[in-house]
Amino acid sequence: SVVDANQSTTLEVLPLCTPGGTKEWIPCCSTDLKPYVGMQFFSIEDGLKFYKTYAEACGFNVRKATTTKSKKGDVAFKYFLCNKAGFKEKRKAQVVDKLKDNEGGDVVVQSSLISRKRLVTRVGCKAKMVLKLLSKSSYVVTIFHEGHTHPLYTPSSRKFQKGCRKISMLHKKMIFDNSKVNIGPVKTFRLMKEYVGGYENVGASKEDFKNFHRDLKAYIEGSDAQMFVDNFKMKRLLWSAYFFDYEVDEDDCLCRAFWADPICRRNYSVFGDMVSFDTTYQFNKYNMIFGPFTGVDHHKRCVTLLVLLLQKKMCLHLSGCLVHS
């Protein structure tokens, strides 16, 4: 990459017209990063790592392709292609209309094909590198084509490359820790941008953060109530004055939970002569409502005395009891 007069970084390429009239883009990079015919590697993994480093510097992605094995079972040839090599097969979704006969069975009466719009990701790029087994401990590059039939990524858009978008352990820990204090993945992505100095230095996209947060919630979906209970039990062990109690229904699902820290209990002992119970909050996705018990201190400020989570049906029953009483 070079720096022009406007101080904007651009990727340097050499346009080339092949004898067939096809325009190709040949990236210009350091000779230390560029593979060549006759170059040897100790293993296929070393060759793939070297080619990925070259692809990242040039502005394209790599995918594995054909593997040819010898009679002894060893990998004789291994192809590494640009991710835009080849063409995707055109597929059409088939819709079948069924009609039930008098006996209740299904009879196919009509079938039609509908086309779906798919993102074009392969344009027949010819860039590739082929490794050939030289001995049991080395491979040699036999074919290397560096011309691409498509524009390459610029340095400003390189952060969107698939190979440059990786969720590291630092990203995962920050997303997990922030979720504990109700900070979502989008705000976490912005915070990470401030830490590293720019979006191009994050190493992942906002969608990657959102996808990991989605997978994290799906992973703890079956044990989130137990994690909720264990968290308050740990607080009760570390803080003897902490109050927490809960109940489960006949399906062993959490149906109600009560908790109050020592400050809440102290407020109740001093300002508990008048208590307000409010259940006008919206229900969450678990069909439970948040209901705080609130009092008023000597400064006429609202103070929390107790907090509960209650199932919707129990809340309606409780409200009915309050009305009748």
Coordinates of C-alpha atoms in Angstrom, one line a residue:
S1 CA 0.0 0.0 0.0
V2 CA 1.1 3.6 -0.7
V3 CA 0.2 7.0 0.6
D4 CA -0.9 9.6 -2.0
A5 CA -0.8 13.4 -1.7
N6 CA -4.2 13.5 0.1
Q7 CA -2.9 11.3 2.9
S8 CA -5.4 8.6 2.0
T9 CA -4.1 5.0 1.9
T10 CA -5.0 3.0 -1.2
L11 CA -4.1 -0.4 -2.5
E12 CA -1.7 -0.4 -5.3
V13 CA -2.6 -2.8 -8.2
L14 CA -1.4 -3.3 -11.7
P15 CA -4.2 -3.6 -14.3
L16 CA -3.5 -6.2 -16.9
C17 CA -5.4 -7.3 -20.0
T18 CA -5.0 -11.0 -20.8
P19 CA -4.9 -12.3 -24.4
G20 CA -8.5 -13.3 -24.0
G21 CA -9.5 -9.7 -23.2
T22 CA -10.2 -10.4 -19.6
K23 CA -9.1 -7.6 -17.2
E24 CA -7.1 -8.7 -14.2
W25 CA -5.9 -7.0 -11.1
I26 CA -2.4 -7.9 -9.9
P27 CA -1.6 -6.7 -6.4
C28 CA 1.8 -5.1 -5.6
C29 CA 3.2 -6.2 -2.3
S30 CA 6.5 -7.0 -0.8
T31 CA 8.4 -9.9 -2.4
D32 CA 8.8 -11.5 1.0
L33 CA 5.0 -12.0 1.2
K34 CA 4.5 -13.2 -2.3
P35 CA 4.8 -17.0 -3.0
Y36 CA 6.5 -18.2 -6.2
V37 CA 6.8 -21.5 -8.1
G38 CA 9.4 -23.7 -6.5
M39 CA 8.8 -22.4 -3.0
Q40 CA 8.9 -25.1 -0.4
F41 CA 6.9 -25.6 2.9
F42 CA 7.2 -28.2 5.6
S43 CA 3.5 -28.9 5.7
I44 CA 0.2 -27.9 4.1
E45 CA -0.7 -25.8 7.1
D46 CA 2.4 -23.8 6.7
G47 CA 1.6 -23.1 3.0
L48 CA -2.0 -22.1 3.9
K49 CA -0.8 -19.8 6.6
F50 CA 1.7 -18.1 4.2
Y51 CA -0.9 -17.7 1.5
K52 CA -3.4 -16.2 3.9
T53 CA -0.8 -13.7 5.0
Y54 CA -0.2 -12.8 1.4
A55 CA -4.0 -12.6 0.7
E56 CA -4.5 -10.3 3.8
A57 CA -1.8 -7.9 2.6
C58 CA -3.2 -7.9 -1.0
G59 CA -6.9 -7.6 -0.2
F60 CA -8.7 -10.9 -0.8
N61 CA -9.8 -14.0 1.0
V62 CA -8.6 -17.6 0.6
R63 CA -10.6 -20.9 0.6
K64 CA -9.5 -24.5 0.4
A65 CA -10.3 -26.4 -2.7
T66 CA -9.4 -29.8 -4.4
T67 CA -7.4 -32.3 -2.5
T68 CA -5.7 -35.1 -4.4
K69 CA -4.3 -38.1 -2.5
S70 CA -1.8 -40.7 -3.6
K71 CA -2.2 -44.4 -3.4
K72 CA -0.5 -44.4 0.0
G73 CA -3.1 -42.0 1.3
D74 CA -0.9 -39.0 1.5
V75 CA -2.0 -35.6 0.1
A76 CA -0.3 -35.3 -3.3
F77 CA -1.9 -32.0 -4.4
K78 CA -3.6 -29.3 -2.5
Y79 CA -5.3 -26.3 -4.1
F80 CA -5.8 -22.9 -2.5
L81 CA -8.1 -20.5 -4.3
C82 CA -9.4 -17.0 -4.0
N83 CA -12.8 -17.0 -2.3
K84 CA -14.3 -15.6 -5.5
A85 CA -13.1 -18.5 -7.7
G86 CA -15.6 -20.5 -9.7
F87 CA -19.4 -19.9 -10.0
K88 CA -22.2 -20.8 -7.7
E89 CA -24.8 -23.3 -9.1
K90 CA -28.1 -21.6 -9.8
R91 CA -30.7 -23.3 -7.7
K92 CA -34.4 -22.7 -7.6
A93 CA -36.7 -23.6 -4.7
Q94 CA -39.5 -26.0 -5.7
V95 CA -43.0 -25.3 -4.3
V96 CA -45.4 -28.3 -4.3
D97 CA -49.2 -27.8 -4.1
K98 CA -51.0 -30.7 -2.5
L99 CA -54.6 -31.6 -2.5
K100 CA -56.2 -34.2 -0.2
D101 CA -58.3 -36.9 -1.8
N102 CA -61.5 -38.4 -0.4
E103 CA -59.6 -40.9 1.7
G104 CA -57.5 -38.3 3.4
G105 CA -54.2 -38.9 1.5
D106 CA -52.1 -36.2 -0.1
V107 CA -52.0 -36.1 -3.8
V108 CA -49.5 -33.9 -5.6
V109 CA -51.4 -31.8 -8.2
Q110 CA -48.9 -29.1 -9.2
S111 CA -45.2 -28.2 -8.7
S112 CA -43.6 -24.9 -9.6
L113 CA -40.1 -23.4 -9.4
I114 CA -39.4 -20.0 -7.9
S115 CA -36.1 -18.2 -8.1
R116 CA -34.4 -16.7 -5.1
K117 CA -32.1 -13.7 -5.0
R118 CA -28.7 -14.7 -3.8
L119 CA -25.6 -12.6 -3.1
V120 CA -23.1 -13.0 -5.9
T121 CA -19.8 -13.9 -4.2
R122 CA -18.0 -15.9 -6.9
V123 CA -17.0 -14.3 -10.2
G124 CA -14.7 -17.0 -11.7
C125 CA -11.4 -15.6 -10.3
K126 CA -8.3 -17.5 -11.5
A127 CA -6.0 -16.6 -8.6
K128 CA -4.7 -19.8 -6.9
M129 CA -1.7 -21.6 -5.4
V130 CA -1.1 -25.4 -5.8
L131 CA 1.1 -27.4 -3.5
K132 CA 2.6 -30.7 -4.6
L133 CA 4.0 -33.4 -2.3
L134 CA 7.8 -33.3 -2.7
S135 CA 8.7 -35.7 0.1
K136 CA 7.2 -36.9 3.3
S137 CA 8.3 -33.7 5.0
S138 CA 7.9 -31.0 2.4
Y139 CA 5.6 -29.5 -0.2
V140 CA 6.5 -27.3 -3.2
V141 CA 4.5 -24.7 -5.0
T142 CA 3.9 -25.9 -8.6
I143 CA 1.3 -23.4 -9.8
F144 CA 0.9 -19.8 -8.7
H145 CA -1.5 -17.4 -10.4
E146 CA -1.6 -13.9 -8.9
G147 CA -4.1 -12.2 -11.2
H148 CA -7.6 -11.5 -10.0
T149 CA -10.7 -10.9 -12.2
H150 CA -12.3 -8.6 -9.6
P151 CA -11.2 -5.5 -7.7
L152 CA -9.4 -6.1 -4.4
Y153 CA -10.3 -4.8 -1.0
T154 CA -8.9 -1.3 -0.2
P155 CA -7.2 -0.8 3.2
S156 CA -10.1 1.2 4.4
S157 CA -12.5 -1.7 3.7
R158 CA -10.1 -4.4 4.7
K159 CA -11.7 -4.7 8.2
F160 CA -14.8 -6.2 6.4
Q161 CA -12.8 -9.1 5.0
K162 CA -13.8 -12.5 6.4
G163 CA -10.2 -13.3 7.4
C164 CA -9.8 -10.1 9.3
R165 CA -13.0 -10.4 11.3
K166 CA -12.3 -12.6 14.3
I167 CA -13.9 -12.5 17.7
S168 CA -10.9 -12.8 20.1
M169 CA -11.0 -13.8 23.8
L170 CA -10.8 -10.1 24.7
H171 CA -14.0 -9.4 22.6
K172 CA -15.8 -12.3 24.2
K173 CA -15.0 -11.4 27.7
M174 CA -15.9 -7.8 27.2
I175 CA -19.3 -8.7 25.7
F176 CA -20.0 -11.2 28.5
D177 CA -18.9 -8.8 31.3
N178 CA -20.9 -5.9 29.8
S179 CA -24.0 -8.0 29.4
K180 CA -24.0 -8.5 33.2
V181 CA -24.6 -4.7 33.6
N182 CA -27.1 -4.5 30.8
I183 CA -24.7 -3.1 28.2
G184 CA -25.6 -4.5 24.8
P185 CA -23.3 -5.7 22.0
V186 CA -23.7 -2.5 19.9
K187 CA -22.6 -0.2 22.8
T188 CA -19.8 -2.7 23.6
F189 CA -18.6 -2.4 20.0
R190 CA -18.4 1.3 20.3
L191 CA -16.6 1.1 23.6
M192 CA -14.1 -1.3 22.0
K193 CA -13.6 1.2 19.2
E194 CA -12.6 3.9 21.8
Y195 CA -10.2 1.6 23.5
V196 CA -8.3 0.6 20.3
G197 CA -8.5 3.9 18.5
G198 CA -10.8 3.3 15.6
Y199 CA -13.2 0.8 14.0
E200 CA -10.5 -0.5 11.7
N201 CA -8.5 -1.7 14.8
V202 CA -11.3 -3.6 16.4
G203 CA -10.7 -6.7 14.4
A204 CA -14.4 -7.6 14.1
S205 CA -17.6 -6.0 12.9
K206 CA -20.7 -4.9 14.8
E207 CA -22.6 -7.9 13.4
D208 CA -19.9 -10.3 14.8
F209 CA -20.5 -8.8 18.3
K210 CA -24.3 -9.1 17.9
N211 CA -24.0 -12.7 16.7
F212 CA -21.8 -13.7 19.6
H213 CA -24.2 -12.1 22.1
R214 CA -27.0 -14.0 20.4
D215 CA -25.1 -17.3 20.7
L216 CA -24.3 -16.6 24.3
K217 CA -27.9 -16.1 25.2
A218 CA -28.8 -19.3 23.3
Y219 CA -26.1 -21.2 25.2
I220 CA -27.5 -20.2 28.6
E221 CA -31.1 -20.4 27.6
G222 CA -31.8 -23.5 29.6
S223 CA -29.9 -22.5 32.8
D224 CA -30.5 -18.8 33.0
A225 CA -32.9 -19.1 36.0
Q226 CA -30.4 -21.3 37.8
M227 CA -27.7 -18.7 37.2
F228 CA -30.1 -16.0 38.6
V229 CA -30.7 -18.0 41.7
D230 CA -27.0 -18.9 42.2
N231 CA -26.0 -15.2 41.9
F232 CA -28.3 -14.2 44.7
K233 CA -27.3 -17.2 46.8
M234 CA -23.7 -16.1 46.5
K235 CA -24.6 -12.6 47.6
R236 CA -26.4 -14.1 50.6
L237 CA -23.3 -16.1 51.6
L238 CA -21.0 -13.1 51.3
W239 CA -23.4 -10.7 52.9
S240 CA -25.2 -12.2 55.9
A241 CA -27.7 -9.4 56.1
Y242 CA -28.8 -10.0 52.4
F243 CA -32.3 -11.4 52.1
F244 CA -33.3 -13.6 49.2
D245 CA -36.0 -16.2 48.7
Y246 CA -37.6 -17.8 45.7
E247 CA -40.2 -20.5 44.7
V248 CA -40.7 -22.8 41.7
D249 CA -43.8 -24.2 40.2
E250 CA -44.8 -27.7 39.5
D251 CA -42.6 -27.7 36.4
D252 CA -39.5 -26.6 38.4
C253 CA -39.6 -23.2 36.7
L254 CA -38.9 -20.0 38.7
C255 CA -42.2 -18.4 39.4
R256 CA -41.4 -15.8 42.1
A257 CA -38.3 -14.3 43.7
F258 CA -37.8 -11.7 46.5
W259 CA -34.6 -9.9 47.5
A260 CA -33.6 -7.0 49.6
D261 CA -30.1 -5.8 50.5
P262 CA -29.2 -4.4 54.0
I263 CA -29.9 -0.9 52.9
C264 CA -33.4 -1.8 51.9
R265 CA -34.0 -3.6 55.1
R266 CA -32.7 -0.6 57.1
N267 CA -35.0 1.7 55.1
Y268 CA -38.0 -0.5 56.0
S269 CA -37.2 -0.5 59.7
V270 CA -37.1 3.4 59.6
F271 CA -39.6 4.3 56.9
G272 CA -41.8 1.2 56.7
D273 CA -44.9 2.9 58.2
M274 CA -46.3 3.4 54.6
V275 CA -45.5 0.9 51.8
S276 CA -46.4 1.2 48.1
F277 CA -46.5 -1.8 45.8
D278 CA -46.4 -1.1 42.1
T279 CA -46.9 -3.7 39.4
T280 CA -47.5 -1.4 36.4
Y281 CA -44.2 -2.3 34.8
Q282 CA -44.2 -4.3 31.5
F283 CA -43.8 -8.0 31.4
N284 CA -40.4 -9.4 30.3
K285 CA -39.9 -12.3 27.8
Y286 CA -40.3 -14.8 30.7
N287 CA -43.8 -13.4 31.3
M288 CA -42.7 -12.1 34.7
I289 CA -43.3 -8.7 36.1
F290 CA -41.0 -6.5 38.2
G291 CA -42.7 -5.3 41.4
P292 CA -40.8 -3.0 43.9
F293 CA -42.0 -2.2 47.4
T294 CA -41.4 1.5 47.9
G295 CA -41.5 3.9 50.8
V296 CA -40.8 7.6 51.5
D297 CA -38.0 8.9 53.6
H298 CA -37.9 12.0 55.7
H299 CA -36.6 14.0 52.7
K300 CA -39.8 12.9 50.7
R301 CA -37.7 10.8 48.4
C302 CA -38.8 7.3 47.3
V303 CA -36.7 4.5 48.7
T304 CA -36.8 0.8 47.8
L305 CA -37.8 -1.6 50.6
L306 CA -38.1 -4.9 48.7
V307 CA -38.0 -6.1 45.1
L308 CA -39.8 -9.1 43.6
L309 CA -40.2 -10.9 40.3
L310 CA -43.6 -12.5 39.8
Q311 CA -45.3 -14.5 37.1
K312 CA -48.1 -12.8 35.2
K313 CA -50.9 -15.1 36.4
M314 CA -49.8 -14.8 40.0
C315 CA -49.6 -11.0 39.6
L316 CA -53.2 -10.9 38.3
H317 CA -54.4 -13.1 41.2
L318 CA -52.6 -10.9 43.6
S319 CA -54.1 -7.7 42.1
G320 CA -57.6 -9.4 42.4
C321 CA -57.0 -10.1 46.0
L322 CA -56.0 -6.6 46.7
V323 CA -59.1 -5.3 45.0
H324 CA -61.4 -7.5 47.0
S325 CA -59.6 -6.7 50.2

